[in-house]
XYZ file of C-alpha atoms in Angstrom:
609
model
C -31.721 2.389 25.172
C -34.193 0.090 25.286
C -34.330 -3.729 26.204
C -33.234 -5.952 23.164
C -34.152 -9.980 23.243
C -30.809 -11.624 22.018
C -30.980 -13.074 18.918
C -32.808 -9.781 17.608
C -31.497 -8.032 13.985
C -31.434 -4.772 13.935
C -33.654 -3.184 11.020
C -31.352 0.275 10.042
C -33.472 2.855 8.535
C -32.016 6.131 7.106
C -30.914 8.740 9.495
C -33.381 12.075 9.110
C -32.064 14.746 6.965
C -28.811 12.456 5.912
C -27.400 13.624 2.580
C -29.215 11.205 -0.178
C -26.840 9.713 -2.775
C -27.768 10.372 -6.693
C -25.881 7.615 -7.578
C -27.121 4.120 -5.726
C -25.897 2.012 -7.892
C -21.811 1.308 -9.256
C -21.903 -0.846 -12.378
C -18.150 -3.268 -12.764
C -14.752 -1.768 -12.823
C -12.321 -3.426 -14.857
C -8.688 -3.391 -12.593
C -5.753 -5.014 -14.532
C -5.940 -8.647 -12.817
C -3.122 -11.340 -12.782
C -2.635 -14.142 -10.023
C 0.495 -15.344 -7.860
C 1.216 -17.239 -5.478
C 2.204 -16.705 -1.570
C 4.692 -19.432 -0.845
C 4.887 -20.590 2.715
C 8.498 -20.413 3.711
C 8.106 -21.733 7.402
C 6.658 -21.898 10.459
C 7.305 -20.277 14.097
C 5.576 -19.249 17.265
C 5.700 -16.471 19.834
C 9.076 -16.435 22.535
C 7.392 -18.420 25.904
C 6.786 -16.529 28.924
C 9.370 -17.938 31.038
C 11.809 -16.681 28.084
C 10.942 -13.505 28.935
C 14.981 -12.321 30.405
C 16.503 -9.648 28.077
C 17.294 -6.870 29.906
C 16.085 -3.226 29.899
C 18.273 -1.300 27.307
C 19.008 2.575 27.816
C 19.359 3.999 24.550
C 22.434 5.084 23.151
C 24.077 6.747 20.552
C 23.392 3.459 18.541
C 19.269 3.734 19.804
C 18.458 4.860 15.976
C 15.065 6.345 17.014
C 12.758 4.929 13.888
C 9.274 7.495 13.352
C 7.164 5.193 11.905
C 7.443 5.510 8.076
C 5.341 5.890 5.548
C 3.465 9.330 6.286
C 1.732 11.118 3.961
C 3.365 13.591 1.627
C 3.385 16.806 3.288
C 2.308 18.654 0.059
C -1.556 18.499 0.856
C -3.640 18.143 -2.500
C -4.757 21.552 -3.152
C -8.294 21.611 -5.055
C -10.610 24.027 -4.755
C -12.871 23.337 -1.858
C -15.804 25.061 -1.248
C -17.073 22.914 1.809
C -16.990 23.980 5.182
C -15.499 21.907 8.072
C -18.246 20.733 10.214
C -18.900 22.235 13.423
C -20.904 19.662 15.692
C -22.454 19.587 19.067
C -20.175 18.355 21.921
C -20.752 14.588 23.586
C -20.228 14.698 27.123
C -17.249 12.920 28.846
C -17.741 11.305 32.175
C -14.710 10.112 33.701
C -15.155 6.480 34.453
C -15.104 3.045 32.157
C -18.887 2.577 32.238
C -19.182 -1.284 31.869
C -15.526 -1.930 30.370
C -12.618 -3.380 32.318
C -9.150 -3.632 30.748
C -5.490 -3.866 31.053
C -2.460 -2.645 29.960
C -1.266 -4.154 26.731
C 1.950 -3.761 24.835
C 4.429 -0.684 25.423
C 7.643 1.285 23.941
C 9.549 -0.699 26.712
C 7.906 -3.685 25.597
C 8.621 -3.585 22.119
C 12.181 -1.850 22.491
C 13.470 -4.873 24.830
C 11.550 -7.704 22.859
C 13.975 -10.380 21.267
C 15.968 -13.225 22.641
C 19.136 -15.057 20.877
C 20.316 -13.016 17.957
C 17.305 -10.900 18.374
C 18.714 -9.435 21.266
C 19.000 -5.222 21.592
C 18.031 -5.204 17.711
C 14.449 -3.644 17.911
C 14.318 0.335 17.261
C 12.908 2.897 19.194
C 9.619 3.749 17.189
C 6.705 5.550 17.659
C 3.656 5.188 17.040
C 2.439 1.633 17.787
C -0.512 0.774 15.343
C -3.114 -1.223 17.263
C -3.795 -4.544 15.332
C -5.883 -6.366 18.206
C -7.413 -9.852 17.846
C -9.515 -11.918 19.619
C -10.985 -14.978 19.874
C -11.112 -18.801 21.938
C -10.591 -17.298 25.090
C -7.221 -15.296 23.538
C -6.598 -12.057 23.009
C -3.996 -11.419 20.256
C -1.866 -7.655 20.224
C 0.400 -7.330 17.421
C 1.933 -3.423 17.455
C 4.612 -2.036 15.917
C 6.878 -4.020 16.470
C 6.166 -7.028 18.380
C 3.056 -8.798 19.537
C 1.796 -10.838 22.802
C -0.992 -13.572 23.575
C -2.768 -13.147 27.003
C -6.002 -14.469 28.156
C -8.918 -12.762 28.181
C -8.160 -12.082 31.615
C -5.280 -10.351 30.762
C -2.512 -12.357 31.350
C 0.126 -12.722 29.770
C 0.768 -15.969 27.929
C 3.875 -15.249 26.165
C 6.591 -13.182 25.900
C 6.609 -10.029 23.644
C 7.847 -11.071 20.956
C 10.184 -9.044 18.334
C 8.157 -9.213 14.749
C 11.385 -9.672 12.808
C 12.046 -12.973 15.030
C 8.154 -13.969 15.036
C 8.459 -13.809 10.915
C 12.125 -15.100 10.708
C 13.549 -12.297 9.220
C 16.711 -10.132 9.965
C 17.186 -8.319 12.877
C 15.774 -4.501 12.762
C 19.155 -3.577 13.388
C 22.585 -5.141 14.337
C 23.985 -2.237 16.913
C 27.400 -3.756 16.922
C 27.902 -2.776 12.676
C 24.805 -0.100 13.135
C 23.732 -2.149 10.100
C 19.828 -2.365 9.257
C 18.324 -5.724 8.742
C 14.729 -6.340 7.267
C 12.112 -3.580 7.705
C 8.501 -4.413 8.982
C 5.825 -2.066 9.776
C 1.941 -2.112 9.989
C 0.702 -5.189 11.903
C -2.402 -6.447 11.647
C -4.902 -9.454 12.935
C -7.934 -11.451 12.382
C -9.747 -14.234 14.589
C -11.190 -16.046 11.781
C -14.849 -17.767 13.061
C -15.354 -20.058 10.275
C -11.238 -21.848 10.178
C -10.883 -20.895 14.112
C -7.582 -19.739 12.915
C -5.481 -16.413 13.962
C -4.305 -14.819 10.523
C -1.745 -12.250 10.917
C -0.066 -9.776 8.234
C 2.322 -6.967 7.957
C 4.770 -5.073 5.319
C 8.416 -5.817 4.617
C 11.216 -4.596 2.913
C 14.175 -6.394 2.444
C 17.855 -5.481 4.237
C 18.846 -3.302 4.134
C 15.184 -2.092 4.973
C 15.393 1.160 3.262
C 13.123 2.839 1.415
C 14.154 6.087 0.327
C 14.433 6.742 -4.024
C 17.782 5.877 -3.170
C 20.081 2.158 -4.189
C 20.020 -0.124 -3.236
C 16.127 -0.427 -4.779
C 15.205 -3.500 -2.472
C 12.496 -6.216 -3.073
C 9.183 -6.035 -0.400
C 6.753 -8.408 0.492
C 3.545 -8.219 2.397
C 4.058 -11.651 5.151
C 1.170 -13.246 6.182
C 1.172 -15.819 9.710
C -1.221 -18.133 10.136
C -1.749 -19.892 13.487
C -1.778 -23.967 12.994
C -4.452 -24.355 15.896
C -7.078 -22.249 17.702
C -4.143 -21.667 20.155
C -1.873 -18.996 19.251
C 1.026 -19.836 21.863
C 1.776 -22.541 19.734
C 2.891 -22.585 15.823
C 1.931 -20.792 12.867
C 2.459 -21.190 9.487
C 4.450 -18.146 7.775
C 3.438 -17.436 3.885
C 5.002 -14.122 1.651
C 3.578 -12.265 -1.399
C 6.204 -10.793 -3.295
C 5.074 -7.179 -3.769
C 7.805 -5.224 -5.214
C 5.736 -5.032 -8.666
C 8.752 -4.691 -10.578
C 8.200 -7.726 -13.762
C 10.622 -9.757 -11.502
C 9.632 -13.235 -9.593
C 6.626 -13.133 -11.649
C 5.147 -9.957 -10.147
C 3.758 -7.535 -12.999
C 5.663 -4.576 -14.014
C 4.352 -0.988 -12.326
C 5.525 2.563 -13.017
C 8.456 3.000 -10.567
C 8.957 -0.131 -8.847
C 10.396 -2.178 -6.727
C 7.353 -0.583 -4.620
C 6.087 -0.365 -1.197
C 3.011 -2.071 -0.050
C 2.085 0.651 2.702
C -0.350 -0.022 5.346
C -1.457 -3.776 4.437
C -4.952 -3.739 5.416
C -7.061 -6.893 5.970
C -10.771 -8.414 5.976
C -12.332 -11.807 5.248
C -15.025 -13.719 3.713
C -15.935 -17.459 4.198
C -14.461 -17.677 0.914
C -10.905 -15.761 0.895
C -8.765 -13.200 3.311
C -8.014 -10.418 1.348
C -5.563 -7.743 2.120
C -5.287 -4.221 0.759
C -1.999 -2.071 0.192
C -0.757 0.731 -0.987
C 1.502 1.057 -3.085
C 4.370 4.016 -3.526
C 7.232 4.234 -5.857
C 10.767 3.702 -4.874
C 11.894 7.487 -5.775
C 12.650 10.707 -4.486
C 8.873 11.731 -5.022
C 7.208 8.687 -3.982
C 4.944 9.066 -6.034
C 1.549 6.997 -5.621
C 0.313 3.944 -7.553
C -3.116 3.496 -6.123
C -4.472 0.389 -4.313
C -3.528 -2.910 -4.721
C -6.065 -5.560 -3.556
C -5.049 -8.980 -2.972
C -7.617 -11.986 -2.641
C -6.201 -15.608 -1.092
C -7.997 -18.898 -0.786
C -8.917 -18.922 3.341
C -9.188 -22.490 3.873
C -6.129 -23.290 1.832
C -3.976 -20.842 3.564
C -5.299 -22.246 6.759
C -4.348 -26.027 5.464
C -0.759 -25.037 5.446
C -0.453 -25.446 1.993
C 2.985 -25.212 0.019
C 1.748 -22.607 -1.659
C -1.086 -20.809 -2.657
C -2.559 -18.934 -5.418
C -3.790 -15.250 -5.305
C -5.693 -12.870 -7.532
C -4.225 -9.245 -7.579
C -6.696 -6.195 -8.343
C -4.573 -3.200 -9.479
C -6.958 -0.492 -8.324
C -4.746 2.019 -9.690
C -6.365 1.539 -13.129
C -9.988 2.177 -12.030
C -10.976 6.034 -12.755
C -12.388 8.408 -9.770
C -13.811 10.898 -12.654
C -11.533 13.099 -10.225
C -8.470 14.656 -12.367
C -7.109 16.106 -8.955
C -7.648 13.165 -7.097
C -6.732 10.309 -9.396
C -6.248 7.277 -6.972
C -8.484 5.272 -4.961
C -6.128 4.170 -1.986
C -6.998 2.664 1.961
C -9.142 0.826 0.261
C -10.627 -1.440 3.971
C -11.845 -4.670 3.340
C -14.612 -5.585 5.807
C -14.441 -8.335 8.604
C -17.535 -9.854 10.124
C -18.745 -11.972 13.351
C -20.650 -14.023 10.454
C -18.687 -13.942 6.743
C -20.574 -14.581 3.775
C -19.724 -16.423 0.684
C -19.534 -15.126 -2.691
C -19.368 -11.309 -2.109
C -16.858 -9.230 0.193
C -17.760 -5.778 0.873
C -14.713 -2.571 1.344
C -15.011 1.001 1.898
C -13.408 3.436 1.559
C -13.024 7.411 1.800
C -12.891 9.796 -1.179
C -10.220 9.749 -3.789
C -6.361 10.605 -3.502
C -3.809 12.382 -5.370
C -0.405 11.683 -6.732
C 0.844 11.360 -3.209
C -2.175 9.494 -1.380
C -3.532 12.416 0.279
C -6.957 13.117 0.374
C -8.932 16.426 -0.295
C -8.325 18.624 2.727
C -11.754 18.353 2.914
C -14.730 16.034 0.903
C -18.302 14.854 0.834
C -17.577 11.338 -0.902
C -17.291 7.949 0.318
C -17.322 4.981 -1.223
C -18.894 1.431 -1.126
C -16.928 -1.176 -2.871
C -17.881 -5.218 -3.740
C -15.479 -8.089 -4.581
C -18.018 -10.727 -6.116
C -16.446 -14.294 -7.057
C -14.881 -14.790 -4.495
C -15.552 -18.771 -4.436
C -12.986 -18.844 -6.981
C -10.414 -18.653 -4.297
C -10.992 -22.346 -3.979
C -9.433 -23.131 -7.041
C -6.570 -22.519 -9.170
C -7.945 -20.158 -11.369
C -9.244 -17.168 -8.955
C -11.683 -14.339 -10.419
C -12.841 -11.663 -9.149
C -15.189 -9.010 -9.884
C -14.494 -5.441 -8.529
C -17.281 -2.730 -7.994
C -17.406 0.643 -6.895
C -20.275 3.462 -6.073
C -19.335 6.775 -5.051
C -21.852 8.414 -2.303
C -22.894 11.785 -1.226
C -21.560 12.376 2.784
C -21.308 14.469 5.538
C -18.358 16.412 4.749
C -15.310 15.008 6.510
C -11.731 15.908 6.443
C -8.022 17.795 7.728
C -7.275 21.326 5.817
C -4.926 22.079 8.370
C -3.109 19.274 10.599
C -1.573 21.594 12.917
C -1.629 17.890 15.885
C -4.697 17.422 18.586
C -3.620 19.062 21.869
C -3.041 16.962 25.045
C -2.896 18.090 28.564
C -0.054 19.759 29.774
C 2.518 17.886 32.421
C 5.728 16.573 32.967
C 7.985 16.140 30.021
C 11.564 14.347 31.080
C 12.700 13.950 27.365
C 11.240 17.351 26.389
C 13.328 19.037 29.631
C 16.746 17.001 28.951
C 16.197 18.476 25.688
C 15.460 22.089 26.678
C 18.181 22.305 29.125
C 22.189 23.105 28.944
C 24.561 21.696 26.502
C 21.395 20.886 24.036
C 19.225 24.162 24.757
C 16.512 23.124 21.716
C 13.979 25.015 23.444
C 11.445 22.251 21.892
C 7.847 22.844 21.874
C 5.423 20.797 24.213
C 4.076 18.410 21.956
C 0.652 17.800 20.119
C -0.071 14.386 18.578
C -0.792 13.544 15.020
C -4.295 12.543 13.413
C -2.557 12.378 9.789
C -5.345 12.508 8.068
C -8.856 11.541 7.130
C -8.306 7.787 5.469
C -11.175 5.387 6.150
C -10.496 3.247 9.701
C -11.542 0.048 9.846
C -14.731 -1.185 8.523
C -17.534 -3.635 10.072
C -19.604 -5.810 8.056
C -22.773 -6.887 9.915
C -25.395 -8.969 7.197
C -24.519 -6.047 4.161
C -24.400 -2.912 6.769
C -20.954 -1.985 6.884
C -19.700 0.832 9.775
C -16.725 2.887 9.679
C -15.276 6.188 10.825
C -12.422 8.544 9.715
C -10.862 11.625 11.531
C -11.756 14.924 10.916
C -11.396 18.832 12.121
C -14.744 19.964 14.102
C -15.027 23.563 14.856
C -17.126 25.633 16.802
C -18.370 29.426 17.156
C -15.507 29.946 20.171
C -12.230 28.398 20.718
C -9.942 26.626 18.079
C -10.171 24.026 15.485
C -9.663 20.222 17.019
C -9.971 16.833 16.003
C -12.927 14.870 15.358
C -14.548 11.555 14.126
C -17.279 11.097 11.052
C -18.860 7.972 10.920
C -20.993 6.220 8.294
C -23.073 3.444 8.503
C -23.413 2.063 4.537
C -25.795 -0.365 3.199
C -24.960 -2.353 0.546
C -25.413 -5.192 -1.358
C -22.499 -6.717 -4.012
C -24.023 -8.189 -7.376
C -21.922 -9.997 -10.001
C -23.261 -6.718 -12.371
C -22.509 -3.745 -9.324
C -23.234 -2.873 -6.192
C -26.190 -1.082 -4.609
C -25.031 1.065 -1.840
C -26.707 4.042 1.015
C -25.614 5.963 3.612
C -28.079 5.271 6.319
C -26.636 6.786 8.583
C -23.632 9.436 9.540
C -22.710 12.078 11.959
C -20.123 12.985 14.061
C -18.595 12.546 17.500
C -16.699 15.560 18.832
C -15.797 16.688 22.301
C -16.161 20.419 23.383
C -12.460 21.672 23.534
C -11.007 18.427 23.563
C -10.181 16.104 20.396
C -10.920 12.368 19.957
C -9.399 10.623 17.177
C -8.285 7.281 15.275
C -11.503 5.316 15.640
C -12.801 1.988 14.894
C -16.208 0.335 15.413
C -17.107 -3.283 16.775
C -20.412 -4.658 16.714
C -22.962 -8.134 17.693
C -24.769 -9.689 15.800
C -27.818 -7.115 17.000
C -25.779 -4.389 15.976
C -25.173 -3.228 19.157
C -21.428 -2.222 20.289
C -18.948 0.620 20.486
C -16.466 2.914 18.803
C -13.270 3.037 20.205
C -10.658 6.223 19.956
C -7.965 7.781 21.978
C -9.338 11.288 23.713
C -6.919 13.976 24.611
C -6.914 17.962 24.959
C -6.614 20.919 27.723
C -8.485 18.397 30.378
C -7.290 15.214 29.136
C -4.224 13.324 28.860
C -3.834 10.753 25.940
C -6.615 8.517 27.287
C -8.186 5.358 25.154
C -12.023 5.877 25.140
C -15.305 4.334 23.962
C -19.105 5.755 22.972
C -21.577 2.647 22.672
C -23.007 2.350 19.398
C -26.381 0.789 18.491
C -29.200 1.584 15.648
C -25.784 2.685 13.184
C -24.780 5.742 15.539
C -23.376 6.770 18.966
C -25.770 6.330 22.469
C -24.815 7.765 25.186
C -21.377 9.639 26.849
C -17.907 9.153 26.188
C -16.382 6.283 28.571
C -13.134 6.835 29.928
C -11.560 3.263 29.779
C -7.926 3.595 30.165
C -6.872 7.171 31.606
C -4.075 8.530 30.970
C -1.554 9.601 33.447
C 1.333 11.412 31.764
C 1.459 13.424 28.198
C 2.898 11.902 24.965
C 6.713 12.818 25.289
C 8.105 10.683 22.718
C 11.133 11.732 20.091
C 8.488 12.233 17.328
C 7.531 15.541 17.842
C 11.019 16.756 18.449
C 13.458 18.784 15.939
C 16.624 17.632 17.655
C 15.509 14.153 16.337
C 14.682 15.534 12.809
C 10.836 15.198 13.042
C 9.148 15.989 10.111
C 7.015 17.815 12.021
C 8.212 18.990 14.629
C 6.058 19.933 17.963
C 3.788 17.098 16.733
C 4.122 13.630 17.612
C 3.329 10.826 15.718
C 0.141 8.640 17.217
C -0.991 6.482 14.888
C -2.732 5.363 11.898
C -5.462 2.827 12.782
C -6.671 1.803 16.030
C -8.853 -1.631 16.628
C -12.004 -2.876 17.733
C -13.759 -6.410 17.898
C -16.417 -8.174 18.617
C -15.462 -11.840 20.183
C -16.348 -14.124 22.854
C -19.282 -12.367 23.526
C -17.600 -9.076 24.619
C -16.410 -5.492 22.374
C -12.747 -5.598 22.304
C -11.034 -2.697 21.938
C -7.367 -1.373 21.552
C -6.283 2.120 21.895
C -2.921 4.066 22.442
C -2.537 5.744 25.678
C 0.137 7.327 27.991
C 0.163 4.642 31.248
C 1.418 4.914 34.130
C 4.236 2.505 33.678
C 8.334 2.105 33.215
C 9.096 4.125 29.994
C 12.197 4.534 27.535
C 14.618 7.509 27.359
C 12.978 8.081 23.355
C 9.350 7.487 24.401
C 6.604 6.424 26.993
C 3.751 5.723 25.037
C 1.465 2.729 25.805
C -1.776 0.341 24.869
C -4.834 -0.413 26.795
C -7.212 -3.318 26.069
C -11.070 -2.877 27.110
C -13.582 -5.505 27.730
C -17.149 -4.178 27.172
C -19.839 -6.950 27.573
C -22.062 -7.099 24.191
């Protein structure tokens, strides 16, 4: 790769022999659009270090071991395809970090024991973690599911990890003297914000008793939103809610089925706003899938600590994909960005979804969306203008999830299991790449980058697990957005599977994609490629080896997996670029204490940018 003076933008030009879109330009939608108003109903901070006392806990009969819910429906969409998975060359793998250094992060021992006062022995055993990595001002920032930590960027720790349902001030996951379920969180995620110097935090909720099964008690949900009160996260943040249950109640407009869930909240920033994406399924026995809901805040009034502030929701469930099979647009990624504009915020997403939110088991569409008016966050009266443009791709996508194999080794849950009075005679397991949603996106000056994973095959051996990436162009207008692929390809390793990536990039464009690597040679190992010029340069880095294969309840029938022999893993990973470094956080299997119920683990790498 050759010499770059800093300071230098890259000029992307398109990628020989890419797939050219017909369609370049994606005139206004018109989503049903109200506002609202997230209420700030306190303020807290992370448990200190020196708090750090609550004993290890064995689990018990009382350990409910939690899979992390919501996975897709299991009833894959089934239109006609007449695509072909692709079948790329191999990157090599060498077996050393390259230029990275790292350190463990968070745990299933971490979160399981995390929780002081009431808090105590009330976290469940859950897999998988769901990496939503922050950094910035000399911190690094983990939130997983579910707890987060603050270290330096040296990788110490600064506080204690700290139980999300305390951080947020809700109920305890679970009181294990009544066996009684409190408030339900799930899908963390973070943002170092360079314009407020602010950490922003969000993640789902569902009020006690935290179910959410088409059953009653149909409870009320909210996505919560932290934000810290200083550049320093050790010390307080301000704690906001957006009621999301959708229902015609508390001022929320009335959708088919709800109380809903607001799966997955997904967030990016602008200058302007901080907008967060969810999506949203019906409180039934079918579940049945609403679409997207966007949701666009003021940033420098949630940042003030306001009382309250105002929102404008997008119901993306009313735009048409021209699909009749696929009738959703869901996972729909806002963008983040080491420089946010005003005005316009930029979102991608993968192809269309079906009653359920899965996608096509495989597709050649992506899509390149614009919020424009996004100054009006400033005021009382927010507006916003959605956009879409649907684009010719590589084809992408999972026919058949059958899990991406792991190298084989000991197993102590998997052998208690398989051995007298239980006798299960439990597979060894494979771990999950669910499915082929769009990962985090990138926005560098209009060039946004994102990846999604994918089956590769090849002439010998089996099917395995694989990452497409796209690097988009595009440009929001208050009349549409202009939008091309300039480039795309594939990342693949022979025999081996890589999977749940996300890119980071400078301000040069130059940076990495970050994934977890596992197969017959590998145990679950966090990984990087570099990335420069919108595609991968170079090998496959081996930042944080694993030691030990994923043996976590999961995978297993005796604990009723829903699929069993294949462990959960995942559904987003993280990367950043901050403090003049690519920041990246992956899952792993360490070497380090474990549970009884699971032993996964998180590594964060340091790659100088």
């Amino acid at each position: 790769m050759p010499a770059v003076c800093a300071g230098m933008v890259v000029a992307f030009g398109p990628t020989p022999g890419a797939s050219a879109t017909p369609k370049p330009f994606g005139g206004n939608d018109h989503p049903t659009q109200t506002t609202g108003t997230a209420v700030r109903y306190g303020t807290s901070a992370p448990v200190p270090r020196i708090a750090a006392a609550a004993p290890s806990h064995a689990a018990t009969a009382r350990d409910s071991g939690v899979a992390h819910q919501f996975s897709r429906d299991p009833r894959m969409n089934r239109a006609a395809q007449a695509l072909r998975p692709p079948s790329p060359p191999g990157t090599p793998v060498v077996r050393n970090p390259g230029a990275a250094t790292g350190f463990n992060g968070l745990s299933h021992l971490d979160q399981r024991n995390a929780g002081t006062g009431i808090y105590v022995n009330t976290q469940f055993s859950l897999e998988p973690p769901d990496q939503g990595l922050c950094v910035g001002n000399g911190f690094v920032v983990e939130p997983i599911n579910l707890a987060f930590a603050v270290y330096n960027e040296r990788g110490t720790q600064l506080t204690a990890p700290t139980a999300l349902n305390q951080f947020y001030k809700r109920s305890p996951a679970i009181d294990r003297t009544t066996n009684t379920p409190g408030d339900f969180l799930s899908d963390p995620k973070c943002y170092w914000d360079p314009v407020g110097h602010r950490f922003i935090q969000t993640i789902l909720e569902v009020d006690a008793p935290g179910n959410f099964n088409g059953a009653a008690p149909f409870n009320r949900t909210h996505v919560l939103i932290a934000v810290s009160r200083t550049s320093n996260p050790t010390g307080s943040w301000n704690l906001y809610s957006i009621d999301t249950s959708n229902d015609g109640l508390n001022g929320t407009p009335a959708h088919t089925g709800c109380p809903c869930l607001p799966d997955q909240p997904l967030l990016g920033a602008n200058r302007d706003g901080v907008f967060v994406n969810v999506n949203e399924f019906q409180d039934n026995p079918s579940f049945f899938f609403n679409g997207g809901q966007l949701y666009g805040l003021g940033r420098a009034a949630l940042e003030s600590g306001a009382s309250s502030v105002v929102f404008a929701h997008l119901d993306v469930g009313t735009v048409p994909t021209g699909d009749a099979n696929l009738p959703f647009w869901g996972s729909i990624q806002p963008s983040v960005s080491v420089n946010p504009p005003s005005g316009t915020e930029l979102l991608m997403t993968g192809g269309p979804e079906d009653d359920f939110q899965n996608n096509a088991p495989l597709d050649n569409r992506i899509a390149a969306w614009s919020l424009t008016g996004t100054q009006s966050l400033k005021g009382s009266h927010p507006r916003l203008q959605l956009s879409h443009v649907v684009l010719r791709s590589e084809t992408y996508g999972l026919p058949i999830n059958t899990g991406a194999t792991q190298k084989f080794g000991p197993t102590p849950l998997r052998d208690a299991l398989n051995s007298p009075p239980i006798n299960a005679n439990e597979a060894f397991e494979k771990i999950n790449a669910n499915d082929s949603r769009m990962n985090q996106v990138v926005n560098l000056n209009g060039v946004l980058f994102g990846g999604v994973n994918t089956t590769v095959v090849s002439r010998t051996g089996p099917a395995r697990v694989g990452i497409a990436f796209f690097t988009v162009g595009a440009v929001g207008t208050p009349a549409g957005i202009f939008a091309h692929i300039l480039h795309q390809g594939y990342v693949a390793v022979n025999g081996e599977n890589v999977l749940f990536p996300s890119i980071a990039v400078n301000r040069a464009g130059f940076g990495a994609m970050a994934f977890t690597l596992s197969g017959p040679q590998f145990f679950p190992s966090a990984a990087y490629v570099r990335f420069a010029f919108g595609r991968p340069v170079g090998p496959i880095h081996i930042s944080g080896p694993g030691v030990l294969p994923e043996d976590g309840f999961s995978g297993y029938k005796s604990f009723q997996s829903p699929t069993p022999g294949v462990a959960r893993w995942g559904d987003y990973s993280a990367a950043v670029f901050a403090d003049g470094a690519i920041w990246m956080g992956n899952e792993f299997i360490p070497n380090a204490p474990r549970t009884l119920l699971a032993n996964w683990g998180t590594f964060l790498s340091r790659l100088p940018a």
